[in-house]
Short mmCIF file of C-alpha atoms in Angstrom, two decimals:
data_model
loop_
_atom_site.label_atom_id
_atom_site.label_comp_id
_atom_site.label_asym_id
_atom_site.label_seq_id
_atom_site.Cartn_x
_atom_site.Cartn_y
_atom_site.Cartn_z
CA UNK A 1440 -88.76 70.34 -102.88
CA UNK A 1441 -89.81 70.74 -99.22
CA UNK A 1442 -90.74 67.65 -97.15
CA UNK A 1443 -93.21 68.45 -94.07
CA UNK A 1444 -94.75 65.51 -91.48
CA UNK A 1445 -94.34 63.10 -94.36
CA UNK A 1446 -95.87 65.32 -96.76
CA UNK A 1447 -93.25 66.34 -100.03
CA UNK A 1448 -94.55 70.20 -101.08
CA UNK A 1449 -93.38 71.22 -104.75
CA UNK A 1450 -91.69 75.04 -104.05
CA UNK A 1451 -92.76 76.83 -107.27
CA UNK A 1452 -90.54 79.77 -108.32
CA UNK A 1453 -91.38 82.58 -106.91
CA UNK A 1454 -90.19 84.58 -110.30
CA UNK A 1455 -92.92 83.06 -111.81
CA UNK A 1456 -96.08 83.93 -108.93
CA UNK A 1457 -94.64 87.11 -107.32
CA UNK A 1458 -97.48 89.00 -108.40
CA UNK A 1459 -99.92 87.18 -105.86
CA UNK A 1460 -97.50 87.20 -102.97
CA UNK A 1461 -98.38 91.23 -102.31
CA UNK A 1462 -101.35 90.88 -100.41
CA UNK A 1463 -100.62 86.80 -98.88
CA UNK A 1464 -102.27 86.27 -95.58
CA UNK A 1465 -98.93 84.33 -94.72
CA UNK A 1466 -96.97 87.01 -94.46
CA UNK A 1467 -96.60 87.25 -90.91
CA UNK A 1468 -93.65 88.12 -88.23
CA UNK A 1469 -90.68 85.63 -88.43
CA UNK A 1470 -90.98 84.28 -84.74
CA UNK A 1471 -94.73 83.03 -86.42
CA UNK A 1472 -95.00 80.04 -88.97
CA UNK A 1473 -94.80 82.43 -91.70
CA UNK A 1474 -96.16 81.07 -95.05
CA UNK A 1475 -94.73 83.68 -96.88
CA UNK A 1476 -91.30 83.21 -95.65
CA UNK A 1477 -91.95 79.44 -96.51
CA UNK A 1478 -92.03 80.64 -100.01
CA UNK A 1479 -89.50 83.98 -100.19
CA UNK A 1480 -86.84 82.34 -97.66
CA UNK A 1481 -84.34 84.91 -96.76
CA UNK A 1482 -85.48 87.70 -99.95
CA UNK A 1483 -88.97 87.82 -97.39
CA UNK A 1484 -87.31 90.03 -95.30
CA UNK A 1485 -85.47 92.58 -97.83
CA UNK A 1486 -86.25 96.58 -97.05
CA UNK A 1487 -87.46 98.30 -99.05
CA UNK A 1488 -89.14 95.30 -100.49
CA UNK A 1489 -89.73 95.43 -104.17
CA UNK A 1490 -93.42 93.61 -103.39
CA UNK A 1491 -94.01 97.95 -101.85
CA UNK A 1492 -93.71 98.99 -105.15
CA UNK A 1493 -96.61 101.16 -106.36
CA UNK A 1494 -98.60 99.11 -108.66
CA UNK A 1495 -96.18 96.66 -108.87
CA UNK A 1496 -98.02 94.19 -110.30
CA UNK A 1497 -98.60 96.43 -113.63
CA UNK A 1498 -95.00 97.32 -113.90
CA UNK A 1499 -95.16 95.17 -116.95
CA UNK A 1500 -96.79 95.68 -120.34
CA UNK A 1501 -96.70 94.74 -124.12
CA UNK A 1502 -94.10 97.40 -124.46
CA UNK A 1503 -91.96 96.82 -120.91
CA UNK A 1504 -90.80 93.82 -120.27
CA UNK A 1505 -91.34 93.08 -116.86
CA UNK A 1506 -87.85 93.28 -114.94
CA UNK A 1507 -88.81 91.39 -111.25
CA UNK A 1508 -88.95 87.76 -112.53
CA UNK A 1509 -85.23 88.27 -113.47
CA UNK A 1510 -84.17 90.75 -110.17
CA UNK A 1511 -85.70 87.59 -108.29
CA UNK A 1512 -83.80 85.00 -110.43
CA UNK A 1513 -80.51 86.56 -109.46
CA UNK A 1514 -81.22 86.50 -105.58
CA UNK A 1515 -82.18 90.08 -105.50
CA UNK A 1516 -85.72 91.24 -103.89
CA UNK A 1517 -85.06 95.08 -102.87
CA UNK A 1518 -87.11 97.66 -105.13
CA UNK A 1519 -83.90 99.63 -104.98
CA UNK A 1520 -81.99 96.70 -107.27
CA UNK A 1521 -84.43 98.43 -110.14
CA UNK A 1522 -82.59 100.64 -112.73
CA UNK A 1523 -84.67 103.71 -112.90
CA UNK A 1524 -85.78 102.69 -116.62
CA UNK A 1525 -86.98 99.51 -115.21
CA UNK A 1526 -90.05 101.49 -113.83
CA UNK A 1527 -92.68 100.98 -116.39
CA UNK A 1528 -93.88 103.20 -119.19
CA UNK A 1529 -94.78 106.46 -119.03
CA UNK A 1530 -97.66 107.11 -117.59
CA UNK A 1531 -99.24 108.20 -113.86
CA UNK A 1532 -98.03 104.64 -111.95
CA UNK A 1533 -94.50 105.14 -113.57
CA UNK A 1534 -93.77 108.65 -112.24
CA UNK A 1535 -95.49 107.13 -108.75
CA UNK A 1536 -93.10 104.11 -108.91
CA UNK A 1537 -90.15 107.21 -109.61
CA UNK A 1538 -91.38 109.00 -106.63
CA UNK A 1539 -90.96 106.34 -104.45
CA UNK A 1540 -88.00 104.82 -106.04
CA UNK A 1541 -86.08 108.46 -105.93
CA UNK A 1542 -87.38 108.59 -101.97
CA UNK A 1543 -85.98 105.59 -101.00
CA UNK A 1544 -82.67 106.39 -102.62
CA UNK A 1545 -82.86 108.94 -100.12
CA UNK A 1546 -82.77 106.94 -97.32
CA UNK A 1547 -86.70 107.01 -97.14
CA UNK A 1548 -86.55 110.58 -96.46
CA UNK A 1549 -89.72 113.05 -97.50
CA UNK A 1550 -89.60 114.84 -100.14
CA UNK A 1551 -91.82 118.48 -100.17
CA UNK A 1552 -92.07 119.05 -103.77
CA UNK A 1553 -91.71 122.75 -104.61
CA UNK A 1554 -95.49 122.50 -106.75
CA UNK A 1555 -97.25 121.21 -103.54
CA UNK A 1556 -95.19 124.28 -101.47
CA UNK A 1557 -96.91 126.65 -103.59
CA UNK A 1558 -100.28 124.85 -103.83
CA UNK A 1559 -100.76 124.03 -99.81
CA UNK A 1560 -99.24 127.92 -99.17
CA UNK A 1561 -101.92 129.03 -101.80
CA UNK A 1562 -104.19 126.88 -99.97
CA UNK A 1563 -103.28 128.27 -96.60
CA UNK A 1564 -103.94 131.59 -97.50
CA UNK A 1565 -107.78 131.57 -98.20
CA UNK A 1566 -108.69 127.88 -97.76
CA UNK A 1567 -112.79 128.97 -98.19
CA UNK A 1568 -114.22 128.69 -94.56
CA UNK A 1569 -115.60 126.43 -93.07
CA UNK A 1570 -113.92 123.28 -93.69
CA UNK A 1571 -115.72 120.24 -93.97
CA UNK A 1572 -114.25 117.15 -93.84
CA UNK A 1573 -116.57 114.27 -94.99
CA UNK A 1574 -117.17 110.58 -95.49
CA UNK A 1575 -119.45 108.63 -97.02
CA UNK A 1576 -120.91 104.85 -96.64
CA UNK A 1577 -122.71 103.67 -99.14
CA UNK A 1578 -123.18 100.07 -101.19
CA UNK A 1579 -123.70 98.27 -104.18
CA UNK A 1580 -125.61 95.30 -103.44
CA UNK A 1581 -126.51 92.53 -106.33
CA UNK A 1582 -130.15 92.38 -105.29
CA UNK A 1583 -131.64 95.18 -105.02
CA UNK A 1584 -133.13 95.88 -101.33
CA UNK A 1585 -135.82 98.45 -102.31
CA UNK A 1586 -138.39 98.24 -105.04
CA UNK A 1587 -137.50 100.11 -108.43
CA UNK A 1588 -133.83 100.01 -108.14
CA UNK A 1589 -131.50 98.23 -110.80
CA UNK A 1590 -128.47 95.51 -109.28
CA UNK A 1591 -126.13 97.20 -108.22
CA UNK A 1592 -127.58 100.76 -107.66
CA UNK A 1593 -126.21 102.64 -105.01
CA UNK A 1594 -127.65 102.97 -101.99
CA UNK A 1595 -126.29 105.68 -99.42
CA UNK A 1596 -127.17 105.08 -96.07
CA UNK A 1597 -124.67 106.74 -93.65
CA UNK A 1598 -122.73 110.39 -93.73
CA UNK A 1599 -120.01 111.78 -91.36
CA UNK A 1600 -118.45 115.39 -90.98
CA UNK A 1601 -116.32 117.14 -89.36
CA UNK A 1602 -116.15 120.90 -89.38
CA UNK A 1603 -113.77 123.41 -88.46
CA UNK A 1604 -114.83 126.96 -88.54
CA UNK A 1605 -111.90 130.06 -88.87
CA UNK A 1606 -111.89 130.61 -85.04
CA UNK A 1607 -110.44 126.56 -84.98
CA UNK A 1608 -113.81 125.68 -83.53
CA UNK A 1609 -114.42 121.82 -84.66
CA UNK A 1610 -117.84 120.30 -84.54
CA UNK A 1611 -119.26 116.71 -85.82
CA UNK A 1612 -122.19 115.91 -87.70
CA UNK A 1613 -123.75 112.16 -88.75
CA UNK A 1614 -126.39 110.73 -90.50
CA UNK A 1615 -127.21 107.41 -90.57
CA UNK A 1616 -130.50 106.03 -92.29
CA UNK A 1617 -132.47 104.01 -89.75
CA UNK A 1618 -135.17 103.55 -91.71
CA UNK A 1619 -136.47 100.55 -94.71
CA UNK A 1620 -137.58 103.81 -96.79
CA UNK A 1621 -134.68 104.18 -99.39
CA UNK A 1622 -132.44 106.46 -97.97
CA UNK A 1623 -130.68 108.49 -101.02
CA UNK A 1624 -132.63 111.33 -100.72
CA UNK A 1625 -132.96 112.00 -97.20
CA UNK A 1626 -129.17 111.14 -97.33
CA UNK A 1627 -128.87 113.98 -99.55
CA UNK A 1628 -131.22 116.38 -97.86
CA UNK A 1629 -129.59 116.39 -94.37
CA UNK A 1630 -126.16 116.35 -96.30
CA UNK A 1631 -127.48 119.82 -97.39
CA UNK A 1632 -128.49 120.72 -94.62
CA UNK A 1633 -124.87 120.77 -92.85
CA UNK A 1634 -122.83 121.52 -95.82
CA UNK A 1635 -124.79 124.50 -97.35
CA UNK A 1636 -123.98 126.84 -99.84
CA UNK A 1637 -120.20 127.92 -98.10
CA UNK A 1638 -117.26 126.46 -97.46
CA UNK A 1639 -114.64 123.82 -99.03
CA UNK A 1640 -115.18 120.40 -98.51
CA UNK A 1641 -112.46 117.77 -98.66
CA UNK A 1642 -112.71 113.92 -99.29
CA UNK A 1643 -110.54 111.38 -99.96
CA UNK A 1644 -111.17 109.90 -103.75
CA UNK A 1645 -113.47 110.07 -106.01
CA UNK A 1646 -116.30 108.26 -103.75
CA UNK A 1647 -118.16 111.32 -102.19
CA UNK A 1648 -118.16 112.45 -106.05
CA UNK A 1649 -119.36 109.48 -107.85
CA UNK A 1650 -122.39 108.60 -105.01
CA UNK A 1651 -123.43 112.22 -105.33
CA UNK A 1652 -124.11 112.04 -109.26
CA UNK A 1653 -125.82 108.75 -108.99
CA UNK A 1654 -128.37 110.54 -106.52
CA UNK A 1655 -128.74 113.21 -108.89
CA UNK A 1656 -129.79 110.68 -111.75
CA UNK A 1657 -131.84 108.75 -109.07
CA UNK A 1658 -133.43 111.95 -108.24
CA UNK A 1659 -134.43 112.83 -112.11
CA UNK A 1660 -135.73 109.10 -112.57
CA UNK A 1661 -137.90 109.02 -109.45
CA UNK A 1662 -139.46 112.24 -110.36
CA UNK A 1663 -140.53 110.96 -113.56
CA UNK A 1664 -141.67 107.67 -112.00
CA UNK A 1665 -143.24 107.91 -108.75
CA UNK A 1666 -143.00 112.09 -108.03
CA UNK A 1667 -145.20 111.31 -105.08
CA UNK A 1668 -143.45 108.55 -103.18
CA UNK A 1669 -140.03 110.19 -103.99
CA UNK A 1670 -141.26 113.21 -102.14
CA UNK A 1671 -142.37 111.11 -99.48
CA UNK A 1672 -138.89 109.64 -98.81
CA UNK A 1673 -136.82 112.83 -99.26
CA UNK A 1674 -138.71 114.57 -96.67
CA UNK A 1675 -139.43 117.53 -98.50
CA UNK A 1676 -142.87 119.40 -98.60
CA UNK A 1677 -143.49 119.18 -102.71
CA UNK A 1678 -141.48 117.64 -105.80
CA UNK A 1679 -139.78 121.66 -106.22
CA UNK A 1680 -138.23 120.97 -103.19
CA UNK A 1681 -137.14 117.85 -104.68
CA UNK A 1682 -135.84 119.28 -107.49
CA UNK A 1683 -134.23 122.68 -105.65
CA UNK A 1684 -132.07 119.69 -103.93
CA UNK A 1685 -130.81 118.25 -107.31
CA UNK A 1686 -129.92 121.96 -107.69
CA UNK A 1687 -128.06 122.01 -105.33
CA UNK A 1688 -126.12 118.76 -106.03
CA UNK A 1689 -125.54 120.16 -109.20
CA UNK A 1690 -124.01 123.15 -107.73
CA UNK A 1691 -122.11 121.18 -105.49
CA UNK A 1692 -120.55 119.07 -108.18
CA UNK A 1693 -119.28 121.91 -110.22
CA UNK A 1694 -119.45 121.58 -114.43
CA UNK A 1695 -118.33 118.98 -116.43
CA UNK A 1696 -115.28 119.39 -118.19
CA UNK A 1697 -113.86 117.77 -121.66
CA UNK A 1698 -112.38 114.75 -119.23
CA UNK A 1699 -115.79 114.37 -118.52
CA UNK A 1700 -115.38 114.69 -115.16
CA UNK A 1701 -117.24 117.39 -112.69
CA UNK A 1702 -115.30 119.98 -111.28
CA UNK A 1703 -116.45 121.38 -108.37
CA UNK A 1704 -115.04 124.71 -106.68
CA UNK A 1705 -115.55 123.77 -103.26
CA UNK A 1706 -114.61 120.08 -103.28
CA UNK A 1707 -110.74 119.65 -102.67
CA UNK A 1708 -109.81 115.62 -103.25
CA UNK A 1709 -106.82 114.53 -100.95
CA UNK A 1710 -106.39 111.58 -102.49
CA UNK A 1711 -105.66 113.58 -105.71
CA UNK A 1712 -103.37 115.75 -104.35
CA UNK A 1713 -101.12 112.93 -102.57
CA UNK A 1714 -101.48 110.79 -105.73
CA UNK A 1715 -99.70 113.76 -107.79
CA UNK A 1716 -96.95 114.43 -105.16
CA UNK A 1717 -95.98 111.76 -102.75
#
């Protein structure tokens, strides 16, 4: 028990709430009146910390009992206390949680798989000029803003992208809807416009992805609806042109495989890539 200005504080066991304490708003620099400190004492400042484990707050399931409560009970806080069986089932966060766990054995130091060498040198060698290198903003809003939308639907409203040609010439390009019109289509449009037929675009996650197919179903729903007013927003002369742009998208997004997922030949995801190996 902690007594502050006349006011006695219970300290729970921190075995028993760790899973919260990842993202506290307490956890500030020691010279500060640190909250989380307050709680962790001296395991707050442990390196590596076992609270920067990947997805450590799923390291436990049905089938793996969850070792922290007990590496916490014995006075121990580093992720490097961990056994490497105590890293979770198999699976896509386990072999993360390795990675890291196998890197900070290390000393922290990188490690360049041998699979990534031979993917970025692949890569390297006929990376698909131009590169584009975009970012979408788009949200998801309870009520919908425009008429004949669902909750939820997404609206796109903003684009960004940088391009670098072979010559290392870079140039930016933006859109951002300034308009009350819905926006999805001329989003798309002018996203057309700069990313054409050539080149390999790269993102980071599945975002660009999943905003692009829900303008392609918006698309095929308008056009059954209201043809006229979704030409009128797009900014294209006639619903064909309408329709040549869901083409396009179409294109864009590549077939769908058995995963279900759409797998495009131009789109490279980052995210992906660093996910697998690092």
């Amino acid at each position: 028990m902690l007594t502050l200005d006349g006011v006695t504080r219970v300290q729970e066991d921190i075995a028993d709430f760790y899973k919260h304490c990842r993202l506290c708003e307490f956890r500030v620099p020691t010279e500060m009146q640190s909250g989380f400190h307050g709680c962790w004492g001296k395991l707050a400042d442990v390196t590596p910390h076992i609270l920067d484990l990947y997805r450590i707050g799923q390291i436990g399931t049905a089938k793996t009992p969850d070792p922290v409560p007990g590496l916490l009970k014995r006075g121990r806080a580093s992720l490097l206390d961990l056994d490497e069986g105590d890293l979770g089932s198999e699976g896509k966060f386990q072999q993360r949680r390795l990675m890291q766990w196998q890197a900070m054995h290390r000393g922290g130091v990188e490690h360049l798989p041998e699979e990534l060498k031979r993917e970025l040198e692949a890569h390297q060698q006929t990376p698909g000029w131009p590169l584009h290198f975009v970012d979408f903003e788009a949200c998801d809003i309870a009520l919908p803003h425009h008429a004949g939308l669902r909750p939820y639907e997404r609206v796109a409203f903003q684009w960004s992208c940088h391009t670098v040609q072979a010559d290392g010439k870079i140039t930016h390009a933006e859109w951002l809807n300034t308009k009350r019109e819905f926006p999805n289509f001329a989003f798309a449009r002018t996203l057309r416009e700069q990313l054409g037929e050539q080149g390999t675009i790269y993102i980071w996650s599945p975002y660009e992805q999943t905003t692009l197919r829900r303008i392609l179903q918006q698309i095929a729903e308008w056009l059954q609806r209201d043809p006229a007013e979704a030409v009128h927003i797009a900014g294209v002369p006639d619903a064909a042109g309408l329709e040549e742009l869901a083409g396009w998208i179409d294109r864009l997004l590549g077939p769908e495989g058995e995963d279900g997922k759409r797998h495009s030949s131009r789109i490279r995801d980052l995210h992906d890539l660093a996910r697998r190996y690092y």
